[in-house]
Coordinates of C-alpha atoms in Angstrom, one line a residue:
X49 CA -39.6 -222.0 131.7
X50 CA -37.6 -225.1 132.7
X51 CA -34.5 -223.2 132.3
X52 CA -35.5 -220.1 134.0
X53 CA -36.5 -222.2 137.4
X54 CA -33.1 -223.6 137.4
X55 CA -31.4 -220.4 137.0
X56 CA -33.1 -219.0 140.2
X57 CA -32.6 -222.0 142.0
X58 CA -28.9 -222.0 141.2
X59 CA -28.7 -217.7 142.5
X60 CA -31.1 -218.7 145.5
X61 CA -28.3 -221.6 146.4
X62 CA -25.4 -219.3 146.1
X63 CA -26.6 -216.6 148.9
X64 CA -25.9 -218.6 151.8
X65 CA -22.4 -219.2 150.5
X66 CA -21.4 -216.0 150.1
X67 CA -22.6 -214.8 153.8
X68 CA -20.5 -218.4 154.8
X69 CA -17.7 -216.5 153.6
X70 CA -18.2 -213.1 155.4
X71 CA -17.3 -214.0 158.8
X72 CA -14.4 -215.9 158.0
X73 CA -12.9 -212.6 156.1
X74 CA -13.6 -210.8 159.5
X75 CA -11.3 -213.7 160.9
X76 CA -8.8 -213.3 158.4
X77 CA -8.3 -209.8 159.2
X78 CA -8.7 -209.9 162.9
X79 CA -5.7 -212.3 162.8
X80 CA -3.8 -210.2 160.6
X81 CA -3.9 -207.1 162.7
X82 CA -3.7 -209.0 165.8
X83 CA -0.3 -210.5 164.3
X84 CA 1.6 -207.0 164.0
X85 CA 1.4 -206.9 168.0
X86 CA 4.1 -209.9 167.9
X87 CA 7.5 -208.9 168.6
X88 CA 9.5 -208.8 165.7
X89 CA 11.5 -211.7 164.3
X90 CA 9.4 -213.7 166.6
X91 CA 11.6 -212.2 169.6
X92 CA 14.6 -213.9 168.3
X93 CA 17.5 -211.5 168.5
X94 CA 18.4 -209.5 165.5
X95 CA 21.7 -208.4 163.9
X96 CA 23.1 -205.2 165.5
X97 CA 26.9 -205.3 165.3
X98 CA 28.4 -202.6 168.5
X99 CA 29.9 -200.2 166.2
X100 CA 26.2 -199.1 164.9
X101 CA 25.4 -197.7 168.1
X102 CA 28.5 -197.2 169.6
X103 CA 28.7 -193.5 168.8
X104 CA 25.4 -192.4 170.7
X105 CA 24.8 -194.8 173.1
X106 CA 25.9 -193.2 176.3
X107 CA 24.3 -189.8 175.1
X108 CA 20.7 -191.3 174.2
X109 CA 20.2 -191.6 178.3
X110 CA 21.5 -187.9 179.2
X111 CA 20.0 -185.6 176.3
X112 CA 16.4 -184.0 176.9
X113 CA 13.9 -185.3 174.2
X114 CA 13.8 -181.9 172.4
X115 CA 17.9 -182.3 171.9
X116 CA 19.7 -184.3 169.3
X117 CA 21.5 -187.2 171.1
X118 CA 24.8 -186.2 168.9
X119 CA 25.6 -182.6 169.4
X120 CA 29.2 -180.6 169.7
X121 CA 28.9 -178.6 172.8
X122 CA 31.9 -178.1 175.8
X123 CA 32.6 -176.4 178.5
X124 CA 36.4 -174.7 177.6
X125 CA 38.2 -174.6 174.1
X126 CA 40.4 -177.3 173.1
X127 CA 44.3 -177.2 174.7
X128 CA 45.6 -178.1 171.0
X129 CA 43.9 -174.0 170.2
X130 CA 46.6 -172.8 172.5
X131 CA 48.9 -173.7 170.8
X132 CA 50.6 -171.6 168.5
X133 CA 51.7 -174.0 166.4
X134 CA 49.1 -176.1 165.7
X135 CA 46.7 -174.8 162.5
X136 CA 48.2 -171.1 162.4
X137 CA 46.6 -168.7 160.8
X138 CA 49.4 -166.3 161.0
X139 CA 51.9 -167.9 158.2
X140 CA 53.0 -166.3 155.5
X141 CA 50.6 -166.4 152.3
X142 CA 51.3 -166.7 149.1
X143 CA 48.8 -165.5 146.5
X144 CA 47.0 -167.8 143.7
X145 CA 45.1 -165.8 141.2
X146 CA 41.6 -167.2 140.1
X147 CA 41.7 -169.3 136.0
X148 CA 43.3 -172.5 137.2
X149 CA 46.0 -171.2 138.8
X150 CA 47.9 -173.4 141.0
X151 CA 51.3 -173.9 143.2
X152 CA 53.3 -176.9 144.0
X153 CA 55.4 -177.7 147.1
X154 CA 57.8 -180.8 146.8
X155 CA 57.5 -182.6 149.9
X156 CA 60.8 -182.7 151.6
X157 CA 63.1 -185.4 152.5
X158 CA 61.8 -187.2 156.3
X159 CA 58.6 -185.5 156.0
X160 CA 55.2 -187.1 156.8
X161 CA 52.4 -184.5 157.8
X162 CA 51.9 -180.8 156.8
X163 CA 49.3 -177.9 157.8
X164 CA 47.6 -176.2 155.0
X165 CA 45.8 -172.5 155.3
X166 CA 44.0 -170.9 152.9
X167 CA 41.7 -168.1 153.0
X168 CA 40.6 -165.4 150.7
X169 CA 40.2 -161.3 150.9
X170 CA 36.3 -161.5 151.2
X171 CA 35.6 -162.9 148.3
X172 CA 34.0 -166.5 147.8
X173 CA 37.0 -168.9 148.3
X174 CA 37.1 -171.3 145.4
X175 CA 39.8 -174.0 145.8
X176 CA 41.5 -177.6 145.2
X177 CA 44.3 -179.3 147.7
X178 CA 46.1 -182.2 146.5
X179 CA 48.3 -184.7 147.2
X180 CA 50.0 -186.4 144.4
X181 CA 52.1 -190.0 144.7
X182 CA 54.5 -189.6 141.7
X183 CA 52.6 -188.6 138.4
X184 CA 49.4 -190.0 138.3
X185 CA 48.5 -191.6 141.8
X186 CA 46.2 -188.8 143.8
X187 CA 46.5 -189.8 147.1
X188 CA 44.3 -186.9 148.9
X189 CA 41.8 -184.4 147.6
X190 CA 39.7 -181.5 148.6
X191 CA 37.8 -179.5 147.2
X192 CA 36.8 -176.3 149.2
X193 CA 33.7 -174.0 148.4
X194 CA 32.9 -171.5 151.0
X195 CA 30.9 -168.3 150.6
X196 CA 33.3 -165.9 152.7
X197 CA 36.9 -167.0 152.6
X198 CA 37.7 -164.4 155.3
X199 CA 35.4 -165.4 157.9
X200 CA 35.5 -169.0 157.7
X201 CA 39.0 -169.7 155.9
X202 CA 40.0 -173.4 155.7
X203 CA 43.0 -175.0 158.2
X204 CA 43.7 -178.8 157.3
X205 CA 46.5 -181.0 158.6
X206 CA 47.3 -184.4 156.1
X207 CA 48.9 -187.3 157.3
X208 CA 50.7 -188.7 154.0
X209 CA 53.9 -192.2 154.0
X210 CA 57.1 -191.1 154.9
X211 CA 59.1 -190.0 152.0
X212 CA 62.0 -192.0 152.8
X213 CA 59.4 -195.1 151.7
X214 CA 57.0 -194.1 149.4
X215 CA 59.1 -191.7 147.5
X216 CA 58.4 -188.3 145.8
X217 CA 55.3 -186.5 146.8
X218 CA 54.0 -183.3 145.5
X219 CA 51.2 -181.1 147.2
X220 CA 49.4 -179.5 144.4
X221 CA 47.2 -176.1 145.6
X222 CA 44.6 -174.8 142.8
X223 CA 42.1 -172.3 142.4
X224 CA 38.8 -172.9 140.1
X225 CA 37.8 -172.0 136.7
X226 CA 37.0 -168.0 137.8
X227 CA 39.4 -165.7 137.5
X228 CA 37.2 -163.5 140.4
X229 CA 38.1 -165.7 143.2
X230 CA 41.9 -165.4 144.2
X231 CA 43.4 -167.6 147.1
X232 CA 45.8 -167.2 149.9
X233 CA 47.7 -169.9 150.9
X234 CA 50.0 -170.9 153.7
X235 CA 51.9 -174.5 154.3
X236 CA 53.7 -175.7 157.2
X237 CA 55.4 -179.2 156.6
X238 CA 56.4 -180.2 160.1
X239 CA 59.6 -182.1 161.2
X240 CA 59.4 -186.0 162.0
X241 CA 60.0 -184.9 165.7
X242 CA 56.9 -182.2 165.3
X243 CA 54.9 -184.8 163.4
X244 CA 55.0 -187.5 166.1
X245 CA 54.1 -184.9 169.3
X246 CA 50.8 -184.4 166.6
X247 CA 50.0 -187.6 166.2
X248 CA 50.3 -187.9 170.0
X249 CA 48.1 -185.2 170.4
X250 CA 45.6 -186.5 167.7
X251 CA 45.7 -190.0 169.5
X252 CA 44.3 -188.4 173.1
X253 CA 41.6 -185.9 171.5
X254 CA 40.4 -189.3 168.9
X255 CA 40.5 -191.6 172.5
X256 CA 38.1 -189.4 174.3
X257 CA 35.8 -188.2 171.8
X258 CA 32.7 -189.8 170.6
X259 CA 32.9 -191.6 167.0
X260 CA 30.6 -191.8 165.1
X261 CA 30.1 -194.5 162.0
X262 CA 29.8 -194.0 158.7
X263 CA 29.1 -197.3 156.5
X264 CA 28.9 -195.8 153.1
X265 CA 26.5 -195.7 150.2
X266 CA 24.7 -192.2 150.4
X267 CA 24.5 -192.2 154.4
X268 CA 23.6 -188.9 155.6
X269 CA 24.5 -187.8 159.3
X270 CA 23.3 -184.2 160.4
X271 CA 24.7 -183.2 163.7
X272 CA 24.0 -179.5 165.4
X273 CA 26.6 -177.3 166.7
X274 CA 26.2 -175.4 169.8
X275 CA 26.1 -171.7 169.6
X276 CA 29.0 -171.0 171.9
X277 CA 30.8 -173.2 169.8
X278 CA 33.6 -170.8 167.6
X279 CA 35.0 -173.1 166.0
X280 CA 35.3 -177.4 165.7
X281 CA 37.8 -179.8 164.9
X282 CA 37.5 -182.4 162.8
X283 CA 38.9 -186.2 163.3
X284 CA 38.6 -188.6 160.8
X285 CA 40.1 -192.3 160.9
X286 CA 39.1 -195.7 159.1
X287 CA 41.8 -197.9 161.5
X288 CA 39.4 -199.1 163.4
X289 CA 36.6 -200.6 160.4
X290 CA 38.9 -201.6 157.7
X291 CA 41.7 -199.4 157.2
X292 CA 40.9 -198.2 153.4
X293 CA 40.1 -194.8 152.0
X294 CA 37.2 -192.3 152.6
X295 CA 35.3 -190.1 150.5
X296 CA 32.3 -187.4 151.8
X297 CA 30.9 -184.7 151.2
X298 CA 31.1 -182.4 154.3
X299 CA 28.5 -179.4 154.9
X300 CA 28.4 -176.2 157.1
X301 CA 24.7 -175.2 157.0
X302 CA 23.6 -172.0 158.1
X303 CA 19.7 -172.0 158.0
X304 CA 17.4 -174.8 156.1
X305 CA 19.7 -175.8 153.4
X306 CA 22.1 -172.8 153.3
X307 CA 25.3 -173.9 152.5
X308 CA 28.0 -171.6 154.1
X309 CA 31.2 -174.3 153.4
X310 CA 31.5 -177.2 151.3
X311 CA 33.9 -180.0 150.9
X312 CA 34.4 -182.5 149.4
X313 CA 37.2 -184.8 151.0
X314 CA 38.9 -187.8 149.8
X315 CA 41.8 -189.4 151.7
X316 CA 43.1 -192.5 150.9
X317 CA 44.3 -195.2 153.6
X318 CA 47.9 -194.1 153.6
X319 CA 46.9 -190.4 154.1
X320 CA 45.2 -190.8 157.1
X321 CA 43.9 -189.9 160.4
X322 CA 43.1 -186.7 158.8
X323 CA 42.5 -183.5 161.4
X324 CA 40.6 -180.1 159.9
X325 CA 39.5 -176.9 161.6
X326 CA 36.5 -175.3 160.6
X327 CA 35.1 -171.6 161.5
X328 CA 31.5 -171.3 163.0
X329 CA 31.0 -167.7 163.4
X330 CA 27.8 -166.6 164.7
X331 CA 24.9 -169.6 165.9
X332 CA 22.8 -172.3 164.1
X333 CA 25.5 -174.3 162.4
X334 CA 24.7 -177.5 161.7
X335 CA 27.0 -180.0 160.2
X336 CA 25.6 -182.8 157.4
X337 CA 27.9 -185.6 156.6
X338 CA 27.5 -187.5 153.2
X339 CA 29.3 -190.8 152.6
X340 CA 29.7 -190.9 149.0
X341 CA 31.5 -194.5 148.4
X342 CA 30.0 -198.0 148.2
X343 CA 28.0 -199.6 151.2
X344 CA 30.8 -202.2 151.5
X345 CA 34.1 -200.3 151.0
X346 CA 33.2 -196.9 152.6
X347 CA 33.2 -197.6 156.1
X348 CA 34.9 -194.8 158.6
X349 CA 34.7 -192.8 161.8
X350 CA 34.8 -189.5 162.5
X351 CA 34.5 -187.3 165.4
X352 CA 33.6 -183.4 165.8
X353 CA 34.2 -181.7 168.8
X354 CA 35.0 -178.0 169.7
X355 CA 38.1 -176.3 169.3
X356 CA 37.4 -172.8 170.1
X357 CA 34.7 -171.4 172.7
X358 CA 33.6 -167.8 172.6
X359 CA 34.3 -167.0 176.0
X360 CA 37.0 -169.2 176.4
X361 CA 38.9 -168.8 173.0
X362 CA 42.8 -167.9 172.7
X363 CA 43.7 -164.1 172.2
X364 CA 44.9 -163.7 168.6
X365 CA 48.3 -162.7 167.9
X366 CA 49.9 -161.1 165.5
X367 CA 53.4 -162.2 166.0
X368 CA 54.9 -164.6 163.2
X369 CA 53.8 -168.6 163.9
X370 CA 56.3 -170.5 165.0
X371 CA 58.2 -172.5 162.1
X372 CA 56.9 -170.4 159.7
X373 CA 59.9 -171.0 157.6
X374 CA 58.7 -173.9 156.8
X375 CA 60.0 -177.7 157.3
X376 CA 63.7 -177.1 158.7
X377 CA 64.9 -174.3 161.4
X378 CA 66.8 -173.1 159.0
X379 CA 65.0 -171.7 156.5
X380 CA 67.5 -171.9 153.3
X381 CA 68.3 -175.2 154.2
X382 CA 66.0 -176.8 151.3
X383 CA 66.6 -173.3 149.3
X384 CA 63.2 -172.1 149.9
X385 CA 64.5 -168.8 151.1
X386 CA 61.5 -167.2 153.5
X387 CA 59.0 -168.9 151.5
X388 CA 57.3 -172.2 152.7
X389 CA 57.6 -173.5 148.7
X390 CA 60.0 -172.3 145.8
X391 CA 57.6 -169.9 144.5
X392 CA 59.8 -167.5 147.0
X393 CA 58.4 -164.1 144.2
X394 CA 55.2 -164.8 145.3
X395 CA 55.1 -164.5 148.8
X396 CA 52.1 -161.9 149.6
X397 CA 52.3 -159.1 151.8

């Protein structure tokens, strides 16, 4: 019995400790949800270097809520589309078949940049363009994978070193692993005068455009594309953020997930700024951007921004494009013949 009575005593004396603790609990979480009202980092000022929000800053204030704050609209088509010469779709093609086939073009003596077209008769286009520094250094890679090679073909212009200093290079064109999917190609290496009224060119559309900042390590950047917009133009520089290579993955959507182009692009710092031209026929395009190297060593800017309006586009000709003998006036002078390589059998008609 003596131990019973002490055992209710000892619950009896426990009660009023346990509602002591109750309203101190309340406290506890009173102040806890009270403390999330603080500013953050006790108002001290954060780290925010310029260059993250550099890119969007002066659209953030001028795009309705409903709009994305980063979208490539205009008003009239690009001056750089009137010109005949730049990214001509008009050169003469020579014809890869599908199964690994593939073409080489030595890169001339003096020359530093080159245009690249390749489009197919309908079918899917399939392809690989690469730039090799003597046997085993690849300097610039893409890999194309579009759906209609017709409607949406792919125009590239590489920067690459001087051959005079960094000795032999070799563009290398291939097709994939399907014999289905034949290519037609067409390359224009320009002349060192040519090449610098480019990079002038490049240097006033990369001045005035908005950049955006890619820092690397899986970041994603989706930006729309206005449906007037025919086609875009694509800048890409790391001069300004370290000066080394980039490597993304670069998607044309069409719809929720519908990929109508892929890329995959990989320039190294030599072989830059790089300058593309991508088809958008039709509305809806939306453009996702993938940095696929390390958070530390991936860093770049890019820019898109429309090259061809609907209403405002240039007519198409069907007149030969200018130089489209290739890197001299004189098209025997590297014994190329009419070609633009020295595959000069293969030229398609």
């Amino acid at each position: 019995m003596m131990k019973v009575g002490r055992s209710i005593l000892a619950l009896c004396a426990l009660i009023p400790a346990a509602s002591a603790f109750a309203p101190a609990q309340s406290i506890r979480t009173q102040t806890a949800i009270s403390a999330l009202d603080h500013e953050i980092n006790g108002g001290l000022p954060t780290f925010n270097p310029p260059s993250r929000d550099r890119a969007q800053s002066e659209y953030t204030d001028q795009t309705p809520p409903n709009q994305s704050s980063y979208i490539v609209t205009g008003d009239r088509s690009s001056e750089l589309s009137f010109d005949p010469a730049a990214f001509p779709s008009n050169l003469p093609l020579q014809q890869i078949q599908g199964g690994n086939s593939r073409l080489t073009y030595k890169m001339p003596q003096g020359a530093d940049r080159a245009q690249i077209f390749i489009n197919s008769h309908g079918r899917p286009l399939k392809a690989r363009v690469e730039l090799w520094l003597g046997p085993i250094r690849r300097v610039h890679f893409v890999d194309i994978a579009c759906m209609n090679g017709a409607e949406t073909p792919y125009r590239g212009c590489i920067k690459f070193k001087n051959t005079d200093s960094a000795g032999p290079q070799t563009l290398e064109i291939s097709t994939s692993d399907d014999q289905a999917f034949p290519a037609l190609v067409g390359v224009d290496i320009m002349t060192p005068e040519r090449s610098k009224e480019r990079q002038a060119v490049f240097d006033e559309i990369w001045k005035t455009a908005t950049k955006l900042y890619s820092q690397g390590d899986k970041t994603v950047r989706s930006i729309p594309i206005a449906d007037h917009v025919k086609s875009v133009q694509l800048l890409v520089w790391s001069k300004d953020v370290g000066k080394k290579s980039f490597k993304v993955n670069l998607e044309f959507l069409q719809g929720p997930n519908c990929k109508r182009q892929y890329y995959e692009l990989q320039c190294g710092g030599g072989t830059q700024p790089y300058h593309a031209v991508f088809e958008c026929p039709g509305n809806g395009w939306t453009v996702r951007w993938t940095n696929t190297k390390t958070l530390h060593d991936g860093s770049h800017e890019f820019a898109i921004v429309p090259y061809e309006l609907e209403d405002d586009a240039p007519p198409v000709s069907d007149e030969p494009a200018p130089y489209a003998n290739g890197f001299a006036e004189r098209s025997d002078e590297f014994g190329y013949a009419n070609s633009l390589g020295p595959h000069g059998n293969r030229v398609w008609r």
